Coordinates of C-alpha atoms in Angstrom, one line a residue:
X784 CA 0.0 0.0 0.0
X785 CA 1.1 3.4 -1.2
X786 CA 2.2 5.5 2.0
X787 CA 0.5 8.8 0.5
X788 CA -2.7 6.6 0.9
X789 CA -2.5 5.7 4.1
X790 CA -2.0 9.1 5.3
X791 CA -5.3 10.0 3.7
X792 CA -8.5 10.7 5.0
X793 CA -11.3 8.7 3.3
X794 CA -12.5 11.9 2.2
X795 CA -9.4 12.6 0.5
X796 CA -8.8 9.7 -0.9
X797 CA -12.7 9.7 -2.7
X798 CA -11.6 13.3 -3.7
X799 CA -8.2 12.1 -4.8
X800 CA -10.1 8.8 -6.7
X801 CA -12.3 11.6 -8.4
X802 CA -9.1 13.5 -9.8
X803 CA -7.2 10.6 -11.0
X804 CA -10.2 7.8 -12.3
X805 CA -6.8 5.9 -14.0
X806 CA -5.5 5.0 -10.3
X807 CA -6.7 1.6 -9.6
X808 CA -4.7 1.1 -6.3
X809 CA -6.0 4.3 -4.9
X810 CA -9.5 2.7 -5.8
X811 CA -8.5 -0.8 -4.1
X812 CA -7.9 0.9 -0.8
X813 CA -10.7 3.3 -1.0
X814 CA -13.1 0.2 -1.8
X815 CA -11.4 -1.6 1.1
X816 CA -11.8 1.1 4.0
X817 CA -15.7 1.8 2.6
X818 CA -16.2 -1.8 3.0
X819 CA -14.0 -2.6 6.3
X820 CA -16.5 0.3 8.5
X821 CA -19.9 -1.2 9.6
X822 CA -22.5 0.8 8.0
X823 CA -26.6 0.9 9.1
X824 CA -29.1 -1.7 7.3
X825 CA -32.4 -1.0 6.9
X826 CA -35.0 -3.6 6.5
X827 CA -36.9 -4.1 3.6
X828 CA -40.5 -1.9 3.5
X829 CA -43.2 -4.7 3.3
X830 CA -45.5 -2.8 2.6
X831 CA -46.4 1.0 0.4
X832 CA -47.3 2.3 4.5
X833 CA -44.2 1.3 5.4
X834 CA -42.1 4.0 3.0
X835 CA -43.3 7.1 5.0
X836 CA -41.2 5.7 7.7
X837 CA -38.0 4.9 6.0
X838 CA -35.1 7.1 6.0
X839 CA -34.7 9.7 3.3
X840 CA -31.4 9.2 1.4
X841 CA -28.7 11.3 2.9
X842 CA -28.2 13.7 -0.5
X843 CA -31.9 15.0 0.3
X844 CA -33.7 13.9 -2.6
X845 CA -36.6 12.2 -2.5
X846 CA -37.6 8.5 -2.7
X847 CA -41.5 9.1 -3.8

């Protein structure tokens, strides 16, 4: 692993990853740090009721 990589923030490196698409081992260990952090799992709506209860997606659009 790169050492200019590790010193990054995730931020940084998905800012970095943005500037350079070419950069596959930047990509790797972003990929690896987004998938190594426990992130919050929402069950499945059963039912149409059930939407106007579920949480709205975090860039504030919609889901209707």
């Amino acid at each position: 692993m790169s050492s200019k990589f590790t010193e990054m923030s995730r931020q940084e490196l998905r800012e970095y990853i943005l500037k350079n698409r070419d950069d596959d081992e930047a990509l790797h260990i972003y990929l690896d740090r987004a998938l190594a952090e426990p992130g919050t799992v929402y069950p499945a709506p059963q039912s149409i009721d059930d939407l106007k209860d579920f949480p709205l997606p975090k860039n504030g659009t919609s889901h209707r």
